[in-house]
Coordinates of C-alpha atoms in Angstrom, one line a residue:
D1183 CA -2.5 14.5 17.3
P1184 CA -2.6 17.7 15.3
E1185 CA 1.2 17.9 15.5
N1186 CA 1.6 14.5 13.7
R1187 CA 3.1 15.5 10.4
L1188 CA 1.6 14.4 7.1
I1189 CA 4.3 14.4 4.4
F1190 CA 3.9 14.1 0.7
A1191 CA 7.3 13.4 -0.8
T1192 CA 8.6 12.7 -4.3
G1193 CA 12.0 11.2 -5.2
P1194 CA 14.9 12.5 -7.4
F1195 CA 13.6 10.6 -10.4
T1196 CA 10.0 11.6 -10.1
G1197 CA 9.0 13.6 -13.2
T1198 CA 12.1 12.6 -15.2
H1199 CA 12.4 10.3 -18.2
V1200 CA 13.5 7.0 -16.7
Q1201 CA 11.0 4.2 -16.7
S1202 CA 7.8 4.7 -14.6
P1203 CA 9.0 8.0 -12.8
A1204 CA 5.6 8.7 -11.2
N1205 CA 5.9 7.5 -7.6
F1206 CA 5.3 9.6 -4.5
Q1207 CA 5.0 8.6 -0.9
V1208 CA 2.7 9.8 1.9
I1209 CA 4.3 9.5 5.3
S1210 CA 3.1 10.0 8.9
Q1211 CA 2.7 8.2 12.2
N1212 CA 0.3 5.3 12.0
P1213 CA -2.8 6.3 14.0
I1214 CA -3.9 2.7 14.6
T1215 CA -0.6 1.0 15.6
D1216 CA 0.8 4.2 17.0
C1217 CA 4.4 3.0 17.2
H1218 CA 4.9 2.6 13.5
L1219 CA 5.4 4.9 10.6
A1220 CA 2.7 5.0 8.0
V1221 CA 4.2 4.9 4.5
A1222 CA 1.9 4.7 1.5
N1223 CA 2.9 4.8 -2.2
S1224 CA 0.9 6.2 -5.1
H1225 CA 1.5 6.9 -8.8
G1226 CA -0.3 8.6 -11.7
F1227 CA 0.6 12.3 -12.4
W1228 CA 0.4 13.9 -9.0
G1229 CA 4.0 13.4 -8.0
P1230 CA 5.5 14.7 -11.3
R1231 CA 3.2 17.7 -11.2
L1232 CA 4.3 18.6 -7.7
K1233 CA 7.9 18.6 -9.0
F1234 CA 6.9 20.7 -12.0
A1235 CA 5.3 23.1 -9.5
G1236 CA 8.8 23.6 -7.9
F1237 CA 8.5 21.4 -4.8
D1238 CA 10.0 18.1 -3.8
A1239 CA 7.7 17.6 -0.8
I1240 CA 4.9 19.1 1.2
V1241 CA 4.8 18.8 5.0
V1242 CA 1.4 19.4 6.7
Q1243 CA 1.4 20.0 10.5
G1244 CA -1.4 21.1 12.8
A1245 CA -5.1 21.0 12.0
A1246 CA -7.4 23.4 10.3
D1247 CA -10.5 24.8 12.1
R1248 CA -12.6 24.1 9.1
P1249 CA -12.4 21.9 6.0
V1250 CA -9.7 23.1 3.5
Y1251 CA -7.7 22.1 0.5
L1252 CA -4.3 23.2 -0.7
W1253 CA -3.6 24.6 -4.1
V1254 CA 0.1 24.2 -5.0
H1255 CA 1.2 25.8 -8.3
D1256 CA 4.4 27.1 -9.8
G1257 CA 6.1 28.0 -6.5
E1258 CA 3.0 29.1 -4.7
C1259 CA 0.7 27.4 -2.1
E1260 CA -2.8 28.6 -1.1
I1261 CA -5.1 27.3 1.6
R1262 CA -8.7 27.3 0.2
D1263 CA -12.0 26.6 1.8
A1264 CA -13.4 23.1 1.3
S1265 CA -16.6 23.4 3.4
H1266 CA -18.7 23.1 0.3
I1267 CA -17.0 19.8 -0.6
W1268 CA -16.6 18.1 2.8
G1269 CA -19.3 15.6 3.5
R1270 CA -20.7 16.0 0.0
A1271 CA -18.2 14.5 -2.4
D1272 CA -16.3 11.2 -2.8
T1273 CA -12.7 11.0 -4.0
F1274 CA -13.6 11.1 -7.7
Q1275 CA -16.1 13.9 -7.3
T1276 CA -13.7 15.9 -5.2
E1277 CA -11.0 15.8 -7.9
D1278 CA -13.5 16.9 -10.6
L1279 CA -15.0 19.7 -8.5
I1280 CA -11.6 21.1 -7.5
K1281 CA -10.3 21.1 -11.0
K1282 CA -13.4 22.9 -12.2
E1283 CA -13.2 25.4 -9.4
L1284 CA -9.5 26.1 -10.2
G1285 CA -10.1 26.3 -13.9
Q1286 CA -7.2 23.9 -14.5
Q1287 CA -8.2 20.5 -15.9
R1288 CA -4.5 19.5 -16.0
A1289 CA -4.1 19.8 -12.3
S1290 CA -3.7 16.6 -10.2
V1291 CA -5.7 16.2 -7.0
A1292 CA -5.0 13.9 -4.1
A1293 CA -8.1 13.6 -1.9
I1294 CA -9.8 11.7 0.9
G1295 CA -13.4 10.4 0.7
P1296 CA -16.1 9.9 3.3
A1297 CA -13.9 7.3 5.1
G1298 CA -11.1 9.8 5.6
E1299 CA -13.6 12.5 6.7
N1300 CA -15.1 10.1 9.2
L1301 CA -11.7 8.8 10.5
C1302 CA -12.2 5.2 9.5
A1303 CA -9.3 2.7 9.8
S1304 CA -7.6 2.1 6.5
A1305 CA -8.9 5.3 4.9
M1306 CA -6.8 6.1 2.0
I1307 CA -5.8 9.1 -0.3
G1308 CA -6.8 8.8 -3.9
N1309 CA -5.6 10.7 -7.0
E1310 CA -6.5 10.5 -10.7
H1311 CA -9.6 8.3 -10.3
G1312 CA -7.8 5.1 -9.2
H1313 CA -4.3 5.7 -8.0
I1314 CA -4.2 5.1 -4.3
A1315 CA -2.0 5.9 -1.3
A1316 CA -3.6 3.2 0.8
K1317 CA -1.4 1.9 3.6
G1318 CA -0.9 3.0 7.2
N1319 CA -4.4 4.4 7.7
I1320 CA -3.0 7.5 6.0
G1321 CA -6.4 8.9 5.1
M1322 CA -7.3 9.1 8.8
V1323 CA -4.4 11.4 9.4
M1324 CA -5.4 13.7 6.5
G1325 CA -9.1 13.7 7.7
S1326 CA -8.0 14.6 11.3
K1327 CA -6.4 17.7 9.9
R1328 CA -9.6 18.6 8.0
L1329 CA -7.6 18.6 4.8
K1330 CA -9.9 17.4 2.0
A1331 CA -7.4 17.5 -0.8
I1332 CA -4.1 18.8 -2.3
A1333 CA -4.2 20.0 -5.9
V1334 CA -0.9 20.5 -7.8
Y1335 CA 0.1 21.8 -11.1
G1336 CA 3.3 23.3 -12.5
T1337 CA 5.0 24.2 -15.8
G1338 CA 8.6 23.7 -14.6
K1339 CA 11.0 20.9 -15.4
V1340 CA 13.3 18.6 -13.3
P1341 CA 16.9 19.8 -13.7
V1342 CA 19.4 17.3 -14.9
A1343 CA 23.2 17.6 -14.2
H1344 CA 24.4 15.7 -17.3
P1345 CA 21.6 15.6 -19.9
A1346 CA 23.3 13.6 -22.6
E1347 CA 24.5 10.9 -20.3
F1348 CA 21.2 10.8 -18.4
T1349 CA 19.2 10.4 -21.6
A1350 CA 21.4 7.4 -22.7
L1351 CA 21.1 5.8 -19.3
A1352 CA 17.4 6.4 -19.1
R1353 CA 17.0 4.6 -22.4
K1354 CA 19.1 1.7 -21.0
W1355 CA 16.9 1.6 -17.9
R1356 CA 13.7 1.4 -19.9
D1357 CA 15.1 -1.5 -22.0
E1358 CA 16.1 -3.4 -18.9
S1359 CA 12.7 -2.9 -17.2
F1360 CA 11.0 -4.9 -20.0
K1361 CA 13.3 -7.9 -19.4
T1362 CA 12.4 -8.4 -15.7
H1363 CA 9.7 -11.0 -14.9
L1364 CA 7.4 -8.4 -13.3
G1365 CA 8.0 -5.8 -16.0
A1366 CA 7.2 -8.3 -18.8
M1367 CA 4.1 -9.6 -16.9
V1368 CA 2.5 -6.2 -16.1
N1369 CA 3.2 -4.9 -19.6
S1370 CA 1.2 -7.9 -21.1
F1371 CA -1.4 -8.6 -18.5
G1372 CA -1.3 -6.1 -15.7
T1373 CA -0.7 -7.2 -12.1
A1374 CA -3.7 -9.5 -12.3
G1375 CA -1.6 -11.5 -14.7
L1376 CA 0.0 -12.9 -11.5
V1377 CA -3.3 -14.5 -10.4
P1378 CA -2.7 -18.0 -12.1
E1379 CA 0.7 -18.4 -10.5
T1380 CA -0.4 -17.2 -7.1
H1381 CA -3.3 -19.6 -7.2
E1382 CA -1.1 -22.5 -8.2
A1383 CA 1.3 -21.7 -5.3
G1384 CA -1.6 -21.5 -2.8
Q1385 CA -1.1 -17.8 -2.4
L1386 CA -4.5 -16.5 -3.7
P1387 CA -6.4 -15.6 -0.5
T1388 CA -9.8 -17.3 -0.6
K1389 CA -12.9 -17.0 1.6
N1390 CA -11.1 -15.4 4.6
F1391 CA -8.1 -17.8 4.2
T1392 CA -10.3 -20.9 5.0
T1393 CA -9.2 -22.6 1.8
G1394 CA -6.3 -22.4 -0.7
V1395 CA -8.4 -23.3 -3.7
F1396 CA -10.6 -21.0 -5.8
P1397 CA -11.9 -23.0 -8.8
E1398 CA -12.9 -19.9 -10.8
Y1399 CA -9.5 -18.1 -10.4
E1400 CA -8.9 -17.9 -14.2
T1401 CA -11.8 -15.5 -14.6
L1402 CA -10.0 -13.1 -12.3
S1403 CA -6.7 -13.2 -14.2
G1404 CA -5.3 -10.5 -16.3
Q1405 CA -5.0 -13.0 -19.1
Y1406 CA -8.8 -13.5 -19.1
V1407 CA -9.6 -9.8 -18.6
R1408 CA -7.4 -8.6 -21.5
K1409 CA -9.0 -11.0 -24.0
T1410 CA -12.6 -10.6 -22.7
Y1411 CA -13.2 -6.9 -22.0
E1412 CA -12.7 -3.7 -24.0
M1413 CA -9.4 -2.3 -22.7
K1414 CA -7.7 1.1 -23.1
R1415 CA -4.2 1.9 -22.0
N1416 CA -4.1 4.5 -19.2
P1417 CA -0.5 4.7 -18.2
C1418 CA 1.0 6.8 -15.4
Y1419 CA 3.4 9.7 -16.2
G1420 CA 6.3 8.5 -18.3
C1421 CA 5.5 4.8 -18.1
S1422 CA 5.9 2.7 -21.3
L1423 CA 5.2 -0.5 -19.4
A1424 CA 1.6 0.9 -19.3
H1425 CA 0.1 -1.8 -17.1
C1426 CA -2.7 0.5 -16.0
H1427 CA -5.8 0.2 -18.2
T1428 CA -9.4 1.4 -18.3
M1429 CA -11.8 -1.5 -18.9
K1430 CA -15.3 -1.6 -20.3
V1431 CA -17.2 -4.6 -19.0
T1432 CA -18.8 -6.5 -21.9
E1433 CA -20.5 -9.4 -20.1
G1434 CA -22.1 -10.3 -16.8
P1435 CA -24.2 -8.3 -14.3
Y1436 CA -22.1 -5.1 -14.8
K1437 CA -22.1 -5.1 -18.6
G1438 CA -21.4 -1.6 -19.8
F1439 CA -19.6 -0.4 -16.6
V1440 CA -16.4 1.5 -17.4
G1441 CA -13.6 1.8 -14.8
E1442 CA -10.1 1.0 -13.8
E1443 CA -8.8 -2.5 -14.5
P1444 CA -8.4 -4.0 -11.0
E1445 CA -4.9 -4.8 -9.8
H1446 CA -4.1 -8.2 -8.4
E1447 CA -4.8 -7.0 -4.9
A1448 CA -8.4 -6.1 -5.8
M1449 CA -8.9 -9.3 -7.8
S1450 CA -8.0 -11.2 -4.7
N1451 CA -9.3 -9.2 -1.8
L1452 CA -12.5 -8.0 -3.5
G1453 CA -12.7 -11.2 -5.5
S1454 CA -11.6 -14.6 -4.2
L1455 CA -11.3 -13.5 -0.6
I1456 CA -15.1 -12.7 -0.5
G1457 CA -16.1 -15.4 -3.0
V1458 CA -16.6 -13.1 -6.1
S1459 CA -15.5 -14.8 -9.3
D1460 CA -16.6 -12.2 -12.0
A1461 CA -13.9 -9.7 -12.9
G1462 CA -16.5 -7.1 -14.0
T1463 CA -18.1 -7.3 -10.6
V1464 CA -14.7 -6.8 -9.0
A1465 CA -14.1 -3.8 -11.2
W1466 CA -17.4 -2.3 -10.1
L1467 CA -16.8 -3.0 -6.4
N1468 CA -13.2 -1.7 -6.6
D1469 CA -14.4 1.5 -8.1
Y1470 CA -17.0 1.9 -5.4
V1471 CA -14.5 1.3 -2.6
D1472 CA -12.1 3.8 -4.2
R1473 CA -14.8 6.5 -4.3
L1474 CA -15.5 5.9 -0.6
G1475 CA -11.8 6.4 0.2
L1476 CA -11.0 3.0 1.7
D1477 CA -8.1 0.6 1.1
A1478 CA -9.5 -2.2 -1.1
N1479 CA -7.3 -4.7 0.7
W1480 CA -8.7 -3.8 4.0
A1481 CA -12.3 -3.6 2.7
G1482 CA -12.1 -7.1 1.4
S1483 CA -10.5 -8.3 4.6
I1484 CA -13.2 -6.9 6.9
V1485 CA -16.0 -8.1 4.7
S1486 CA -14.6 -11.7 4.5
W1487 CA -14.2 -11.7 8.3
A1488 CA -17.9 -10.5 8.6
I1489 CA -19.2 -13.2 6.3
E1490 CA -17.4 -15.9 8.3
A1491 CA -18.6 -14.3 11.6
S1492 CA -22.1 -14.3 10.3
E1493 CA -21.8 -18.0 9.3
R1494 CA -20.5 -18.8 12.8
G1495 CA -23.4 -17.0 14.5
I1496 CA -21.1 -14.4 16.1
L1497 CA -22.5 -11.6 14.0
S1498 CA -26.3 -11.8 13.8
R1499 CA -28.5 -10.3 11.1
D1500 CA -29.9 -8.0 13.7
A1501 CA -26.4 -6.7 14.6
L1502 CA -25.9 -6.2 10.8
G1503 CA -29.0 -4.0 10.6
G1504 CA -30.9 -6.6 8.6
L1505 CA -28.0 -7.1 6.1
E1506 CA -27.5 -10.7 5.0
L1507 CA -23.9 -11.5 4.1
R1508 CA -23.0 -14.4 1.8
W1509 CA -19.9 -15.4 -0.1
G1510 CA -20.0 -13.9 -3.6
D1511 CA -22.7 -11.3 -2.8
E1512 CA -21.1 -8.0 -3.9
K1513 CA -24.2 -5.9 -3.2
A1514 CA -24.2 -6.9 0.5
A1515 CA -20.4 -6.4 0.6
A1516 CA -20.8 -2.9 -0.9
E1517 CA -23.5 -2.0 1.6
L1518 CA -21.4 -3.1 4.6
I1519 CA -18.4 -1.1 3.2
R1520 CA -20.6 1.9 2.8
R1521 CA -21.8 1.7 6.4
I1522 CA -18.2 1.5 7.5
A1523 CA -17.2 4.6 5.5
Y1524 CA -20.1 6.6 7.0
R1525 CA -19.8 4.9 10.4
E1526 CA -23.5 3.7 10.4
G1527 CA -24.6 0.9 12.7
I1528 CA -22.2 -2.0 12.8
G1529 CA -20.0 0.0 10.5
D1530 CA -19.1 2.4 13.3
V1531 CA -17.6 -0.5 15.2
L1532 CA -15.8 -2.1 12.3
A1533 CA -14.3 1.2 11.3
L1534 CA -12.1 0.9 14.4
G1535 CA -9.9 -1.5 12.5
L1536 CA -9.4 -5.1 11.5
K1537 CA -8.2 -6.2 14.9
R1538 CA -10.1 -3.9 17.3
G1539 CA -13.4 -3.9 15.4
P1540 CA -13.9 -7.7 15.6
Q1541 CA -12.7 -7.7 19.3
E1542 CA -15.5 -5.2 20.0
V1543 CA -18.0 -7.3 18.2
G1544 CA -17.2 -10.7 19.7
G1545 CA -14.1 -10.7 21.9
E1546 CA -11.1 -12.9 21.3
E1547 CA -13.3 -15.6 19.6
A1548 CA -14.2 -13.2 16.9
A1549 CA -10.8 -11.6 16.6
A1550 CA -9.1 -15.0 16.2
F1551 CA -10.1 -15.3 12.5
A1552 CA -9.6 -11.6 11.6
V1553 CA -6.6 -12.0 9.3
H1554 CA -4.1 -9.3 10.2
I1555 CA -0.4 -8.6 10.9
K1556 CA 0.2 -6.2 13.8
G1557 CA -3.4 -5.0 13.6
E1558 CA -3.1 -4.1 9.9
T1559 CA -4.4 -5.8 6.7
N1560 CA -2.3 -8.7 5.4
H1561 CA -1.5 -8.0 1.8
A1562 CA -3.5 -9.7 -0.9
H1563 CA -1.5 -12.9 -0.8
D1564 CA -1.9 -15.9 1.4
S1565 CA 1.7 -15.7 2.7
R1566 CA 1.4 -19.1 4.4
A1567 CA 2.6 -20.3 1.0
N1568 CA 5.7 -18.1 1.1
W1569 CA 7.6 -17.9 4.4
G1570 CA 10.1 -15.3 3.2
Q1571 CA 7.2 -13.1 2.2
L1572 CA 5.4 -13.7 5.6
L1573 CA 8.5 -12.9 7.5
G1574 CA 9.0 -9.7 5.5
L1575 CA 5.5 -8.5 6.3
C1576 CA 6.0 -9.2 10.0
I1577 CA 9.3 -7.3 10.3
A1578 CA 8.5 -4.4 7.9
G1579 CA 9.3 -1.2 9.8
A1580 CA 6.2 0.6 8.6
G1581 CA 3.7 -2.1 9.2
P1582 CA 2.9 -5.0 6.9
R1583 CA 3.7 -3.6 3.4
W1584 CA 5.9 -4.8 0.6
E1585 CA 9.0 -3.4 2.2
A1586 CA 11.1 -6.6 2.7
P1587 CA 10.8 -9.2 -0.1
G1588 CA 12.4 -12.4 1.0
R1589 CA 13.1 -14.2 -2.3
G1590 CA 14.1 -17.8 -2.4
P1591 CA 12.6 -21.2 -1.9
R1592 CA 9.1 -20.7 -0.4
Y1593 CA 9.4 -23.0 2.6
E1594 CA 13.1 -22.7 3.4
V1595 CA 14.0 -21.5 6.8
E1596 CA 17.8 -21.4 6.6
G1597 CA 19.0 -18.2 5.1
R1598 CA 15.6 -16.7 4.8
A1599 CA 16.1 -14.0 7.5
E1600 CA 19.2 -12.8 5.6
A1601 CA 17.3 -12.7 2.3
V1602 CA 14.6 -10.6 4.0
R1603 CA 17.2 -8.3 5.5
N1604 CA 19.0 -7.8 2.2
G1605 CA 15.7 -7.4 0.3
Q1606 CA 14.5 -4.8 2.7
I1607 CA 17.6 -2.7 2.5
N1608 CA 17.5 -2.8 -1.3
R1609 CA 13.8 -2.0 -1.4
L1610 CA 14.1 0.9 1.0
F1611 CA 16.8 2.5 -1.1
L1612 CA 14.7 2.1 -4.3
D1613 CA 11.6 3.5 -2.5
T1614 CA 13.5 6.8 -2.1
L1615 CA 13.9 7.3 -5.9
G1616 CA 10.3 8.1 -7.0
V1617 CA 10.0 5.2 -9.4
C1618 CA 7.3 2.4 -9.5
W1619 CA 8.5 -1.0 -8.4
F1620 CA 7.6 -2.5 -11.7
G1621 CA 9.8 -0.2 -13.7
F1622 CA 13.2 -0.8 -12.1
A1623 CA 16.4 -1.8 -13.9
S1624 CA 19.5 -3.3 -12.3
I1625 CA 20.9 -1.6 -9.3
Q1626 CA 24.1 -0.7 -11.2
T1627 CA 22.1 1.0 -13.9
V1628 CA 20.0 2.8 -11.3
V1629 CA 23.1 4.3 -9.5
E1630 CA 24.7 5.3 -12.7
T1631 CA 21.6 7.1 -13.8
Y1632 CA 21.3 8.8 -10.4
T1633 CA 24.8 10.1 -10.8
A1634 CA 24.0 11.5 -14.2
L1635 CA 20.8 13.2 -12.8
I1636 CA 22.2 14.7 -9.6
G1637 CA 25.8 15.3 -10.6
W1638 CA 27.6 13.6 -7.8
P1639 CA 28.8 10.0 -7.8
L1640 CA 26.8 7.2 -6.1
D1641 CA 27.8 3.5 -6.2
V1642 CA 26.0 0.3 -5.2
D1643 CA 27.7 0.1 -1.8
E1644 CA 26.6 3.7 -0.9
A1645 CA 23.1 2.9 -2.1
I1646 CA 22.9 -0.1 0.3
V1647 CA 24.0 2.2 3.1
I1648 CA 21.2 4.5 2.3
G1649 CA 18.7 1.7 2.5
E1650 CA 20.2 0.4 5.8
R1651 CA 20.1 3.9 7.2
I1652 CA 16.4 4.2 6.5
A1653 CA 15.7 0.8 8.1
N1654 CA 17.5 1.9 11.3
V1655 CA 15.7 5.3 11.5
Q1656 CA 12.4 3.6 11.1
R1657 CA 13.3 1.2 13.9
A1658 CA 14.5 4.1 16.1
F1659 CA 11.2 5.9 15.4
S1660 CA 9.2 2.9 16.5
V1661 CA 11.3 2.2 19.6
R1662 CA 10.8 5.8 20.8
R1663 CA 7.1 5.1 20.7
G1664 CA 7.1 1.9 22.7
F1665 CA 7.8 -0.8 20.0
R1666 CA 9.5 -4.0 21.1
P1667 CA 10.6 -6.8 18.7
E1668 CA 8.0 -9.3 20.2
M1669 CA 5.3 -7.1 18.6
D1670 CA 6.4 -8.4 15.2
L1671 CA 4.9 -11.7 16.2
D1672 CA 1.4 -10.2 16.6
L1673 CA -0.4 -11.8 13.8
S1674 CA -3.7 -13.6 13.2
P1675 CA -3.7 -17.2 14.4
R1676 CA -5.0 -18.2 11.0
L1677 CA -1.7 -17.2 9.4
L1678 CA -0.1 -19.8 11.6
E1679 CA -2.5 -22.6 10.7
P1680 CA -1.6 -25.0 7.8
P1681 CA -4.0 -24.5 4.9
P1682 CA -6.3 -27.4 4.4
D1683 CA -5.8 -27.6 0.7
G1684 CA -4.2 -25.9 -2.3
G1685 CA -0.5 -25.4 -3.1
A1686 CA 0.5 -24.8 0.5
K1687 CA -1.6 -27.6 2.0
G1688 CA -0.2 -28.7 5.4
R1689 CA 2.5 -26.0 5.6
T1690 CA 3.0 -23.8 8.6
I1691 CA 5.7 -21.3 9.6
A1692 CA 4.6 -21.5 13.2
P1693 CA 7.5 -23.5 14.7
H1694 CA 10.0 -21.3 12.9
L1695 CA 8.7 -17.7 12.9
K1696 CA 10.0 -16.5 16.3
G1697 CA 13.5 -17.8 15.5
M1698 CA 13.5 -16.2 12.1
V1699 CA 12.4 -12.8 13.6
Q1700 CA 15.2 -13.1 16.2
E1701 CA 17.7 -14.0 13.5
Y1702 CA 16.6 -11.0 11.4
N1703 CA 17.1 -8.7 14.5
A1704 CA 20.6 -10.1 15.1
L1705 CA 21.6 -9.6 11.5
M1706 CA 20.4 -6.0 11.7
D1707 CA 22.4 -5.6 15.0
W1708 CA 19.2 -4.7 16.9
D1709 CA 18.8 -5.7 20.5
W1710 CA 16.1 -8.3 21.0
E1711 CA 15.0 -7.1 24.4
S1712 CA 14.8 -3.3 23.8
G1713 CA 14.6 -3.3 20.0
K1714 CA 17.2 -0.6 19.8
P1715 CA 19.8 -0.5 17.0
S1716 CA 23.2 -0.8 18.5
R1717 CA 25.2 2.4 19.1
T1718 CA 28.0 1.1 16.9
K1719 CA 25.6 0.4 14.0
L1720 CA 24.0 3.8 14.2
E1721 CA 27.4 5.5 14.3
Q1722 CA 28.7 3.4 11.4
L1723 CA 25.7 4.6 9.4
G1724 CA 26.4 8.2 10.1
L1725 CA 23.5 8.6 12.6
P1726 CA 25.3 9.7 15.8
D1727 CA 22.3 12.0 16.8
V1728 CA 20.0 9.0 16.7
A1729 CA 22.5 7.0 18.7
R1730 CA 22.6 9.7 21.4
D1731 CA 18.8 9.9 21.5
L1732 CA 18.3 6.2 21.9
W1733 CA 21.2 5.3 24.2
D1734 CA 21.9 8.5 26.2
G1735 CA 18.3 9.4 26.8
C1736 CA 15.7 7.7 29.0
L1737 CA 14.8 4.9 26.6

């Protein structure tokens, strides 16, 4: 739909001097699930440079009659022809070509690759050679508008209401961020530093979720990577945690390759999930997937399904165009991913999505072991080993993303829906701020720093109301488009099967999941039959227009 808006939005802290102030979000209507928002986060320098150019957000509506890109700089915006780039350049090449064309090497470019041009499911938007807005099939929307890229650059600054107070609080924020578990971990070992603990818990997805054990997991860990390869810090704007690194592979089949250090999600979904145990190989494959413009999570998920389908005889070698898929064969995986991005042969079918693609190939038998939640990629964890996490992915208002962390005992049912609700509301508030998740301080420090930045007071209670308001608007958006709460129970049968081994052996959320989803809806004051937030709740949150739309209209 050309009228589907594509929104690039920063937050109030983007481009300031708090910890990790580089986040921006890309928002639209999900073109695969249709009734959900698409919300994708990215980092790097693009968001701050949009702020320095004098803009908080860009809203794109309609569709161009030819390929174009936007050039946004110091209060101005130009639409430029991209016909010479469309169909000829991947995400990395697009960035380089546009910066050369503009004569501004300090510009930041967010671009789609071949997958976005060809309207593939899980097409993403990449910026700065490795920062990715990946979720919600967001690159499909950008491709449908024939928008190849948005380049941004500016020389302005973010205004601060109370500079001295803000500087002191920003310093306090940075100090606190190093003391959190995640902050300390990513500072030392990157997100792949979490691989050992996720494997021990049974959360490292392995061979399409058929096992909870990957004996070679240590070679995918950040601890191993940081001591084995040549590493160079490559932090996002204003980030002293500096978990992003460039790595030079010093051993194995890709010795000499230089690229971004893979995150935990790439180490799992392009590593253990498809049977690859060499971190250098994962780095090469992750780089290739990023260039094509596909979500690495999704790419690994569809490849792992295809390998299992091949083993089961559902996907023949003829159907694969002569391609022979095996666990651990990154070359075959890369070729299948390339065919998907260019919609060649079997790739044209699999580009329909992780749920619909397998259904087209082999009906319900084939779709039964495609691991998805609501038709979207499960995040790079085996959430059978953490029921709060799995519940949070099921109920997330913008599809299965890290929107609703459900902290607590991993297999505890009582109180888990409340933990997910509270975690979701907190996370949705934090997501508005323009700061990376790894760089947060205490909520009290955050609201005090916000007050110093903006100039009007904000307390913790008001912050929680903001998060709850977002959750309710997301739900109202979905209900208007046909969503009903039962849809949150649409997930792969494999996620309801007990793992045969590993840290979660024998555990299954299956008997409890529907009750937990119902409890979550009750806690949110959302009707189970219609999915609507109650009129009272919407009015309490200062959303009377949404209440009228849902309750006085025809819904």
